[in-house]
mmCIF file with all atom_site columns, C-alpha atoms in Angstrom:
data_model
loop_
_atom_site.group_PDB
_atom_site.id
_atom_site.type_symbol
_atom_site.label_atom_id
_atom_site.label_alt_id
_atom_site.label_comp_id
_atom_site.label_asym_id
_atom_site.label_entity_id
_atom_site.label_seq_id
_atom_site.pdbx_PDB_ins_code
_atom_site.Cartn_x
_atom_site.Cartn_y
_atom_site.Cartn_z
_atom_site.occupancy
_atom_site.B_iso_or_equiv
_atom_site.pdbx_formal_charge
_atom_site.auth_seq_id
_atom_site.auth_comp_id
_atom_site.auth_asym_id
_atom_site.auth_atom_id
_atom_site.pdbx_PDB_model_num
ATOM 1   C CA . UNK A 1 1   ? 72.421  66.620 78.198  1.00 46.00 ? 1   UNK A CA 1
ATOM 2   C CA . UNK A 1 2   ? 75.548  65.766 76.436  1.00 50.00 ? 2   UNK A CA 1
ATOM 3   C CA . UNK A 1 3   ? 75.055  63.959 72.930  1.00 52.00 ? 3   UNK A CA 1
ATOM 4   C CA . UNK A 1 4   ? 76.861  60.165 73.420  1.00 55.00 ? 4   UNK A CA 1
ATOM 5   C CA . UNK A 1 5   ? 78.409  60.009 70.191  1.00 52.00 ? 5   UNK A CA 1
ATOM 6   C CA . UNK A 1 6   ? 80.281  63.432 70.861  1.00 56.00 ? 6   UNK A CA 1
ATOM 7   C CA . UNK A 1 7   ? 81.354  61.812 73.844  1.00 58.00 ? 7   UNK A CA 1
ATOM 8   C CA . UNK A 1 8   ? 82.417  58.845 72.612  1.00 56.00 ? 8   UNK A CA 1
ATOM 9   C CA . UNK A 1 9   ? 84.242  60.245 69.696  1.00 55.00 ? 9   UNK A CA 1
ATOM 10  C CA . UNK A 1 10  ? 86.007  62.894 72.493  1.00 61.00 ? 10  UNK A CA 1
ATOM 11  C CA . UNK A 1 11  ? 86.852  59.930 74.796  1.00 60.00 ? 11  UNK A CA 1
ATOM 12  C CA . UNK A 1 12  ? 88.697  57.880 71.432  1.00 55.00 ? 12  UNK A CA 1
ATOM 13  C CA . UNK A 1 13  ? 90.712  61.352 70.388  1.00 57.00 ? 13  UNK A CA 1
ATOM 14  C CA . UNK A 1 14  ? 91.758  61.643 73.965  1.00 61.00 ? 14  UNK A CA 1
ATOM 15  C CA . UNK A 1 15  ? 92.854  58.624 74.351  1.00 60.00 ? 15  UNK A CA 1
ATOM 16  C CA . UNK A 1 16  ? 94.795  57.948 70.786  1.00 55.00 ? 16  UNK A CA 1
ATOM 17  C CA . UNK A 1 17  ? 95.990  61.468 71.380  1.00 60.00 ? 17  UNK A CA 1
ATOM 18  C CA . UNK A 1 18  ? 97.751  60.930 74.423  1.00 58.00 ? 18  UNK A CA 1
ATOM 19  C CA . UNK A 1 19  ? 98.750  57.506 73.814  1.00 56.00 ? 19  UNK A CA 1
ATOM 20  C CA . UNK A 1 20  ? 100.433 59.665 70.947  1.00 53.00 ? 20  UNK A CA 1
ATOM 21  C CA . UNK A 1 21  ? 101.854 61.748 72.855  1.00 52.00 ? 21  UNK A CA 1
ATOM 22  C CA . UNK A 1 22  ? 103.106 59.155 75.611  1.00 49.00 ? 22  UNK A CA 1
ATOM 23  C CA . UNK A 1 23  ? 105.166 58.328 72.760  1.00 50.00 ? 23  UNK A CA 1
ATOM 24  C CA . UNK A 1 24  ? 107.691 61.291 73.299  1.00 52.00 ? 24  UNK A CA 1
ATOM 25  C CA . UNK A 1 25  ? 108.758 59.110 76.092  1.00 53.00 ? 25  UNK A CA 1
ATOM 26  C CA . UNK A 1 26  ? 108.174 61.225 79.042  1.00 63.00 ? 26  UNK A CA 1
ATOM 27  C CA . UNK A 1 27  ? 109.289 59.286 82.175  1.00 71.00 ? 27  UNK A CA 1
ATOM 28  C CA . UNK A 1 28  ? 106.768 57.322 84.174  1.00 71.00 ? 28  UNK A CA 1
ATOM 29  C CA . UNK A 1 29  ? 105.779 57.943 87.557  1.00 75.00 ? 29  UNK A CA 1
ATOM 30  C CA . UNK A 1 30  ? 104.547 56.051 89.920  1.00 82.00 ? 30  UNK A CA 1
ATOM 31  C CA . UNK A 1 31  ? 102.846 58.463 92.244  1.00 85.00 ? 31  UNK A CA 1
ATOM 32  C CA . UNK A 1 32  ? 100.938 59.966 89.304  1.00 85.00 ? 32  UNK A CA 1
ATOM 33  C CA . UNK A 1 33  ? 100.002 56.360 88.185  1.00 86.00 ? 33  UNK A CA 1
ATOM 34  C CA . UNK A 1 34  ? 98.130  56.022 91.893  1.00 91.00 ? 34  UNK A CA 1
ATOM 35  C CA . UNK A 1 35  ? 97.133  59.501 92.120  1.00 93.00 ? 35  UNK A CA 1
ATOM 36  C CA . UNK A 1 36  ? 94.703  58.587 89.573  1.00 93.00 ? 36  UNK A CA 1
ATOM 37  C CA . UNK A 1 37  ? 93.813  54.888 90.180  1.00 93.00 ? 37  UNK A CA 1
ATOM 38  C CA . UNK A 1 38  ? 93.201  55.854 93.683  1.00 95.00 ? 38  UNK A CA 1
ATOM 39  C CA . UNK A 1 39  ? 91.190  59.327 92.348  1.00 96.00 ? 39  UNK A CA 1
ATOM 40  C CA . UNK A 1 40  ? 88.851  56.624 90.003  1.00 96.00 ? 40  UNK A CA 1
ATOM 41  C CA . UNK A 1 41  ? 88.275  54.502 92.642  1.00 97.00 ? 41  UNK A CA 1
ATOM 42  C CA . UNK A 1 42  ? 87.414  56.926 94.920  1.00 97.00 ? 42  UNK A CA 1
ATOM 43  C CA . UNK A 1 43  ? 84.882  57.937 92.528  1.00 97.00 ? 43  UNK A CA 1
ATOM 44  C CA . UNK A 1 44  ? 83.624  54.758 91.072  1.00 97.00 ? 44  UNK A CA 1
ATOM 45  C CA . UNK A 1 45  ? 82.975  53.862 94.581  1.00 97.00 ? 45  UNK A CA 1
ATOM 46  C CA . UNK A 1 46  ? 80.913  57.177 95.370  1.00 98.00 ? 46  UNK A CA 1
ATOM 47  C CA . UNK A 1 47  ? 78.990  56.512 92.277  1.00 98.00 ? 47  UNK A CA 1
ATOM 48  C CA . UNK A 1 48  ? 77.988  52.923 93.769  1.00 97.00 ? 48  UNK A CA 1
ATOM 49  C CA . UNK A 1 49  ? 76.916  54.021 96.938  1.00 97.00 ? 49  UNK A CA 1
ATOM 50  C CA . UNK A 1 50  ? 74.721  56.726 95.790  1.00 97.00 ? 50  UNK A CA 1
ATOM 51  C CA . UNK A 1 51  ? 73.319  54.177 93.416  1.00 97.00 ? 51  UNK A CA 1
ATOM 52  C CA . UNK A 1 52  ? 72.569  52.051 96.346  1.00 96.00 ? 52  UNK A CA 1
ATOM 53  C CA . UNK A 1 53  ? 70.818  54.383 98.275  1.00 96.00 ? 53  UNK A CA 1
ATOM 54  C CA . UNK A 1 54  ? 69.007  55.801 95.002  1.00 95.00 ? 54  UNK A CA 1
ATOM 55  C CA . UNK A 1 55  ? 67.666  52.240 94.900  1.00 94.00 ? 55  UNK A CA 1
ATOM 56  C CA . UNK A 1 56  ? 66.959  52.220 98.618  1.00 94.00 ? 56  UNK A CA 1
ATOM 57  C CA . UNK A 1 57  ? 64.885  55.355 98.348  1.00 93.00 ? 57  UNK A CA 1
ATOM 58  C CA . UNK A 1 58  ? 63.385  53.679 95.384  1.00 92.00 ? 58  UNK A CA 1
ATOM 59  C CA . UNK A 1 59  ? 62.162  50.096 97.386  1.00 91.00 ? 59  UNK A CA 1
ATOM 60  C CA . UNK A 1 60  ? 60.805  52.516 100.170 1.00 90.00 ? 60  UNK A CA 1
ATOM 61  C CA . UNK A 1 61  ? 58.929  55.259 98.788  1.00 89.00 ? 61  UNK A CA 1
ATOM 62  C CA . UNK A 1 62  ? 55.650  53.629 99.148  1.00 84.00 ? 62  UNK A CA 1
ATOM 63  C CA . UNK A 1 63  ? 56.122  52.189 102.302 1.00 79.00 ? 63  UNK A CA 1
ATOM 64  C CA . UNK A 1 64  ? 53.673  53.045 105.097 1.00 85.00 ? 64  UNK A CA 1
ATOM 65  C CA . UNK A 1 65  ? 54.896  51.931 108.311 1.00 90.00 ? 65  UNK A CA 1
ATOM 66  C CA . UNK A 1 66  ? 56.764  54.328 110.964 1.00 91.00 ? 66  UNK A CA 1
ATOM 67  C CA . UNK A 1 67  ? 60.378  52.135 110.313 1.00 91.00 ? 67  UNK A CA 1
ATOM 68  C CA . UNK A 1 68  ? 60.235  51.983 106.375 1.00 89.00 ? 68  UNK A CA 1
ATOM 69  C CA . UNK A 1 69  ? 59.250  55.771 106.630 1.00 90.00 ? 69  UNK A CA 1
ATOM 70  C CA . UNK A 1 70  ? 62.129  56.315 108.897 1.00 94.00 ? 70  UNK A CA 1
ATOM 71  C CA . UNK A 1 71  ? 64.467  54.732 106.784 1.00 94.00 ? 71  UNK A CA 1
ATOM 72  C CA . UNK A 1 72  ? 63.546  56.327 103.767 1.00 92.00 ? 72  UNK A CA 1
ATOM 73  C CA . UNK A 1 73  ? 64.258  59.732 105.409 1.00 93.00 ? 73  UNK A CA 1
ATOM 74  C CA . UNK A 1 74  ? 67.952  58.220 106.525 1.00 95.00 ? 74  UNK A CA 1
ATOM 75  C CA . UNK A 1 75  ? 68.830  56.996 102.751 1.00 94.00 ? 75  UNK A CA 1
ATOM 76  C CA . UNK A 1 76  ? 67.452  60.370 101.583 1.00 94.00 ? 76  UNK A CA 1
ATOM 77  C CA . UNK A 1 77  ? 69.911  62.001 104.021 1.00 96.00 ? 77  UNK A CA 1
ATOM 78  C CA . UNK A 1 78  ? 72.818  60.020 103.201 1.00 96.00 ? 78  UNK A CA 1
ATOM 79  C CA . UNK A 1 79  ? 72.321  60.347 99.083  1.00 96.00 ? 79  UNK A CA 1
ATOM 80  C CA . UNK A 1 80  ? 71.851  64.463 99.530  1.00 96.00 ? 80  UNK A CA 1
ATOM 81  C CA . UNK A 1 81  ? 74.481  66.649 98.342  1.00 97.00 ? 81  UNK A CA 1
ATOM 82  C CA . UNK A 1 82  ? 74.997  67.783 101.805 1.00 96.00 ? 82  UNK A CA 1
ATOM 83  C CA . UNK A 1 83  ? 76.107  64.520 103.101 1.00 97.00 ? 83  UNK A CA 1
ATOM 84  C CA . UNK A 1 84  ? 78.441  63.747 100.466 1.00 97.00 ? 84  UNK A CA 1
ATOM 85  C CA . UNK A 1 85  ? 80.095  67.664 100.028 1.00 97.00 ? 85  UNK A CA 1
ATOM 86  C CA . UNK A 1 86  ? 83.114  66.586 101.897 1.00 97.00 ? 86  UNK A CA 1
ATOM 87  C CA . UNK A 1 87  ? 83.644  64.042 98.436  1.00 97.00 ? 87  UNK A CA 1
ATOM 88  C CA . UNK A 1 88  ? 83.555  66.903 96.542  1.00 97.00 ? 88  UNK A CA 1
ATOM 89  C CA . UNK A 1 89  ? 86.078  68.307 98.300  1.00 97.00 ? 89  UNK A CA 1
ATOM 90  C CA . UNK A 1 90  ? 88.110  65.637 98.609  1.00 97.00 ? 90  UNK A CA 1
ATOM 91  C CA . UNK A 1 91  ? 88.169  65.155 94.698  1.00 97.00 ? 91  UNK A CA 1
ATOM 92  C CA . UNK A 1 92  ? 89.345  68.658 94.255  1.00 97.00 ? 92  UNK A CA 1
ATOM 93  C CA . UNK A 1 93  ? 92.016  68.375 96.496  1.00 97.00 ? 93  UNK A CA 1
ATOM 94  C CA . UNK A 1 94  ? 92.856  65.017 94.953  1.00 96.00 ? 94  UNK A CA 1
ATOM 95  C CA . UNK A 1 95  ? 92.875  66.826 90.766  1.00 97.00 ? 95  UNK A CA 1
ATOM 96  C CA . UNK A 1 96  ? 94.548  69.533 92.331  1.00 96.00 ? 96  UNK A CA 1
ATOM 97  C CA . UNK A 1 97  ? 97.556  67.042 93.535  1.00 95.00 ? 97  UNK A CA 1
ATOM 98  C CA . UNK A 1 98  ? 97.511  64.873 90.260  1.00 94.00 ? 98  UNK A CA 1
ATOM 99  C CA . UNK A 1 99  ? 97.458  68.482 88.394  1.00 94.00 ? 99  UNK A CA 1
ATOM 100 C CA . UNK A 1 100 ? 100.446 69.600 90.479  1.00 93.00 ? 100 UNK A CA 1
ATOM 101 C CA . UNK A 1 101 ? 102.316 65.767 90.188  1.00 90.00 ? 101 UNK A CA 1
ATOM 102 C CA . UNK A 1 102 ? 102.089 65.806 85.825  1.00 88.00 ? 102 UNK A CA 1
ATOM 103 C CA . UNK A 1 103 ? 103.331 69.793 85.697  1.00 90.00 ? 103 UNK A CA 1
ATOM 104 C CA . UNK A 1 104 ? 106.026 69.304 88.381  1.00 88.00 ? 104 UNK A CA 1
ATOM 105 C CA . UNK A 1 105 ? 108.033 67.965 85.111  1.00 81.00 ? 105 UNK A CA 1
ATOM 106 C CA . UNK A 1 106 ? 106.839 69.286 82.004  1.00 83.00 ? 106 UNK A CA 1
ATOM 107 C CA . UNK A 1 107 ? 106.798 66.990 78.986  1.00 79.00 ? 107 UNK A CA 1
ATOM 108 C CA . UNK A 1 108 ? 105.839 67.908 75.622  1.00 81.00 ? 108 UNK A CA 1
ATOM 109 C CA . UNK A 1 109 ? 102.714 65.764 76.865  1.00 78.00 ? 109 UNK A CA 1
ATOM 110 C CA . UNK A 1 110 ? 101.861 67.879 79.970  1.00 82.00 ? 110 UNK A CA 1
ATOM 111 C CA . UNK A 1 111 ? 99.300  70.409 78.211  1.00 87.00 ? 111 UNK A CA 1
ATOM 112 C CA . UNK A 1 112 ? 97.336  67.030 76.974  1.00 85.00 ? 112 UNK A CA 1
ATOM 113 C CA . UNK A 1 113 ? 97.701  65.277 80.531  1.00 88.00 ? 113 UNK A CA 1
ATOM 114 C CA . UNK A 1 114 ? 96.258  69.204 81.845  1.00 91.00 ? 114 UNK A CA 1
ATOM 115 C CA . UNK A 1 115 ? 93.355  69.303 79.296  1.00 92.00 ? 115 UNK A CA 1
ATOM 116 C CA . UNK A 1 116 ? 92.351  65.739 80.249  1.00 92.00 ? 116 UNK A CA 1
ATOM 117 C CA . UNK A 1 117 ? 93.159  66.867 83.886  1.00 94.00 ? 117 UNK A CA 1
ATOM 118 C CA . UNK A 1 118 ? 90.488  69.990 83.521  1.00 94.00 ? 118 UNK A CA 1
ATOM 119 C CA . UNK A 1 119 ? 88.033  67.754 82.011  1.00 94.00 ? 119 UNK A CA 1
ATOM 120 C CA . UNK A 1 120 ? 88.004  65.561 84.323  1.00 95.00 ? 120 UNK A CA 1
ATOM 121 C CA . UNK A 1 121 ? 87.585  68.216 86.647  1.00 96.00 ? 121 UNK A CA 1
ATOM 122 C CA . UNK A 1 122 ? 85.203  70.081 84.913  1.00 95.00 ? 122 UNK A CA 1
ATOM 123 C CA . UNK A 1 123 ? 82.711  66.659 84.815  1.00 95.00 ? 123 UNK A CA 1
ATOM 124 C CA . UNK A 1 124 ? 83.385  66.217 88.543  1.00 96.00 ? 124 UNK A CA 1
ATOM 125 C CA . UNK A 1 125 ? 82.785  69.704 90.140  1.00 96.00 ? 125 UNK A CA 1
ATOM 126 C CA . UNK A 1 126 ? 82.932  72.670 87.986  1.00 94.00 ? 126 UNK A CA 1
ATOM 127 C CA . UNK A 1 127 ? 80.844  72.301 84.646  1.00 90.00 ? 127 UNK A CA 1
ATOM 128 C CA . UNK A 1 128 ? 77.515  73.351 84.590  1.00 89.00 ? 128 UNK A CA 1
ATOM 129 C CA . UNK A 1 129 ? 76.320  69.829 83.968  1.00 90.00 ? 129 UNK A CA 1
ATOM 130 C CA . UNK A 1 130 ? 79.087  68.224 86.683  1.00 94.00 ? 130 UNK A CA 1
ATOM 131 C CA . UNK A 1 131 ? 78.279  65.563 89.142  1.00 96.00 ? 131 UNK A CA 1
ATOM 132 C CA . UNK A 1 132 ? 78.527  68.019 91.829  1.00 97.00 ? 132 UNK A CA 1
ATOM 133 C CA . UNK A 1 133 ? 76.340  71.078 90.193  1.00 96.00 ? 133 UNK A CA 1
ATOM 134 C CA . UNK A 1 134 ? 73.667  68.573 89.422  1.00 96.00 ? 134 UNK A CA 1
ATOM 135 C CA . UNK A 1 135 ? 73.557  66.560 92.852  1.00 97.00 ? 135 UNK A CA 1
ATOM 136 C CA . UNK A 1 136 ? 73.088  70.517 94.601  1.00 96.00 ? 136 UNK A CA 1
ATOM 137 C CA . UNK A 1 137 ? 70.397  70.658 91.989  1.00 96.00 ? 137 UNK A CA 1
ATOM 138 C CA . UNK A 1 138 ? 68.258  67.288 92.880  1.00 94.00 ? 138 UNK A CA 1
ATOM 139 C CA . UNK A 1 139 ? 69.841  66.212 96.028  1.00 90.00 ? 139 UNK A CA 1
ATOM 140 C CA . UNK A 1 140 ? 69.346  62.618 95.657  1.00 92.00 ? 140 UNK A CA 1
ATOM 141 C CA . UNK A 1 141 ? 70.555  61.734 91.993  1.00 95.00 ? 141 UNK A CA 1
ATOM 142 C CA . UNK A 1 142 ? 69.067  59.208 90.021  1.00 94.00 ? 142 UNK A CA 1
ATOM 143 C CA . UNK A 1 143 ? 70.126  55.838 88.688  1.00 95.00 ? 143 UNK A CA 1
ATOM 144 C CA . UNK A 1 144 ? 69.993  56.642 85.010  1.00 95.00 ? 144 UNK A CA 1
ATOM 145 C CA . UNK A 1 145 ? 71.924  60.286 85.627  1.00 96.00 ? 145 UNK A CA 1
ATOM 146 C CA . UNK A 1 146 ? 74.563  58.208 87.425  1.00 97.00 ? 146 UNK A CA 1
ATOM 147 C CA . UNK A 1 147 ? 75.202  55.300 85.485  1.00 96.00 ? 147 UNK A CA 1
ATOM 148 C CA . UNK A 1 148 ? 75.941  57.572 82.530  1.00 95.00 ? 148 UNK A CA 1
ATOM 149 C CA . UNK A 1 149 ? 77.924  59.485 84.582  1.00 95.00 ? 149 UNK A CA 1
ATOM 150 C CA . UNK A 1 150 ? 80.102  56.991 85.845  1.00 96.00 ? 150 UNK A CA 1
ATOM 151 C CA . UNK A 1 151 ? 80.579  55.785 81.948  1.00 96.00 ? 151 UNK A CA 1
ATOM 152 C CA . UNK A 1 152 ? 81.711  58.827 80.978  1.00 95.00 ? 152 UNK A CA 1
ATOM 153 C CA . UNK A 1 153 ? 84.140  59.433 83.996  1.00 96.00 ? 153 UNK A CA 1
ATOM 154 C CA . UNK A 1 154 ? 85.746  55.781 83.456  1.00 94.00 ? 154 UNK A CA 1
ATOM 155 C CA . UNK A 1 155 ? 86.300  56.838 79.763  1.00 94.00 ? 155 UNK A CA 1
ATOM 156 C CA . UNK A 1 156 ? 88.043  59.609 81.183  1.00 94.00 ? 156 UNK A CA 1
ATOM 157 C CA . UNK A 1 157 ? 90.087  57.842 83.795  1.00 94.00 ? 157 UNK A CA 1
ATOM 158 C CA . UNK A 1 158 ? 90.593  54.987 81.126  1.00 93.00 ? 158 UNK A CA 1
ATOM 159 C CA . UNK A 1 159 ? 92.769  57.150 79.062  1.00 91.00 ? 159 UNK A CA 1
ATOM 160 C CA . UNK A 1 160 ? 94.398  59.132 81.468  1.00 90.00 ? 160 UNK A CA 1
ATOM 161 C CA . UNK A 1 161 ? 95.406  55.004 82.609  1.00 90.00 ? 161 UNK A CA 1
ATOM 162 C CA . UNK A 1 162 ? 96.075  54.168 79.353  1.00 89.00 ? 162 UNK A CA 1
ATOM 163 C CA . UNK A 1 163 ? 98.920  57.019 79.212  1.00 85.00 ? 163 UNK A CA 1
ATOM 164 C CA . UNK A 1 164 ? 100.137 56.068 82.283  1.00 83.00 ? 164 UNK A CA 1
ATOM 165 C CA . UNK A 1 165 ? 100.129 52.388 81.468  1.00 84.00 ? 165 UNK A CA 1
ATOM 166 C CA . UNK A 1 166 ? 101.837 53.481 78.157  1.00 85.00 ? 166 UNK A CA 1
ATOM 167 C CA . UNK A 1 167 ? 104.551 55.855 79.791  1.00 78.00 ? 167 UNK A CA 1
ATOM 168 C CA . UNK A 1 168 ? 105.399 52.476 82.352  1.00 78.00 ? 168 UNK A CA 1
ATOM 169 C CA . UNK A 1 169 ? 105.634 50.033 79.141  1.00 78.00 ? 169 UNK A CA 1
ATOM 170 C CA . UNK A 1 170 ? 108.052 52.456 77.695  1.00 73.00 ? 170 UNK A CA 1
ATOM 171 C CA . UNK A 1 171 ? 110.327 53.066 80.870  1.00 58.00 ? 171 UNK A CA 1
ATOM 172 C CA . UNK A 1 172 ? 111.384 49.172 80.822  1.00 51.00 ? 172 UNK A CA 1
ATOM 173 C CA . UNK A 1 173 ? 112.253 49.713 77.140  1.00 46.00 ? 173 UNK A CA 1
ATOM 174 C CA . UNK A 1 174 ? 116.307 49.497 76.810  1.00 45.00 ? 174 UNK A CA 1
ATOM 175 C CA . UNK A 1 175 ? 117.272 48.686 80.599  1.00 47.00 ? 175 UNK A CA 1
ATOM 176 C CA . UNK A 1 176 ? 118.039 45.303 81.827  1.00 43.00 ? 176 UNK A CA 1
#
């Protein structure tokens, strides 16, 4: 998988590096700023529910009765890739707005917010390792595979947050 300290010392570049670059003083927008709250939530809260149901499938597994059994099959259902591929789509309609939002008025911080954008993306639906490629792989995803994932897509969000949070700071500078 990915090594953690690569990760972690990506995640701190990206982060200083646009909180650099928010320094340029682009305005601040609002829309972007929920674009991508409402994108992390929207993920974090996928994340939980297939953690839910990965612990569901979990507690029943060894049951033996015709309603456990029958249950089991339903979480299995719900946590499959199949079930969930209308998330995936919504996600790429939702980078694809946010992507759209940030190049609408280029900054000298755009091709940063874009990278972070695409890697965001690329974790999401489109990487080889991505939280989409893998759940078509296994179906139901696992606890551990999750919980990292949803670390490493906070980090992500987290900067792209702290930029925004950065750029909104900055607007009140000056004005009364």
């Amino acid at each position: 998988m990915r090594p953690a300290l690569a990760q972690q010392f990506y995640r701190l570049v990206l982060a200083v590096g646009l909180v650099l670059v928010a320094c340029s003083a682009p305005p601040y927008d609002e829309q972007t700023d929920r674009l991508i709250s409402e994108l992390q939530y929207d993920v974090d809260s996928q994340i939980v529910m297939l953690l839910s149901l990965d612990r569901k499938v979990a507690e029943l597994s060894g049951a033996n009765n015709d309603l456990a059994r029958k249950s089991l099959a339903e979480a299995r259902v719900r946590a499959g890739y199949e079930a969930n591929a209308t998330f995936y789509d919504k996600l790429d309609s939702q980078l694809t707005s946010l992507r759209l939002r940030v190049d609408a008025l280029p900054t000298e911080a755009t091709p940063n917010i874009d990278r972070a954008i695409d890697e965001l993306r690329a974790n999401l639906l489109t990487g080889e390792g991505s939280l989409r490629s893998v759940h078509q792989k296994q179906s139901v995803l696992g606890e551990a595979y999750l919980r990292n994932e949803r670390r490493l897509l906070n980090a992500q969000f987290q900067a792209l947050l702290s930029y925004e949070l950065v750029l909104k700071a900055g607007s009140g500078i000056g004005k009364k």
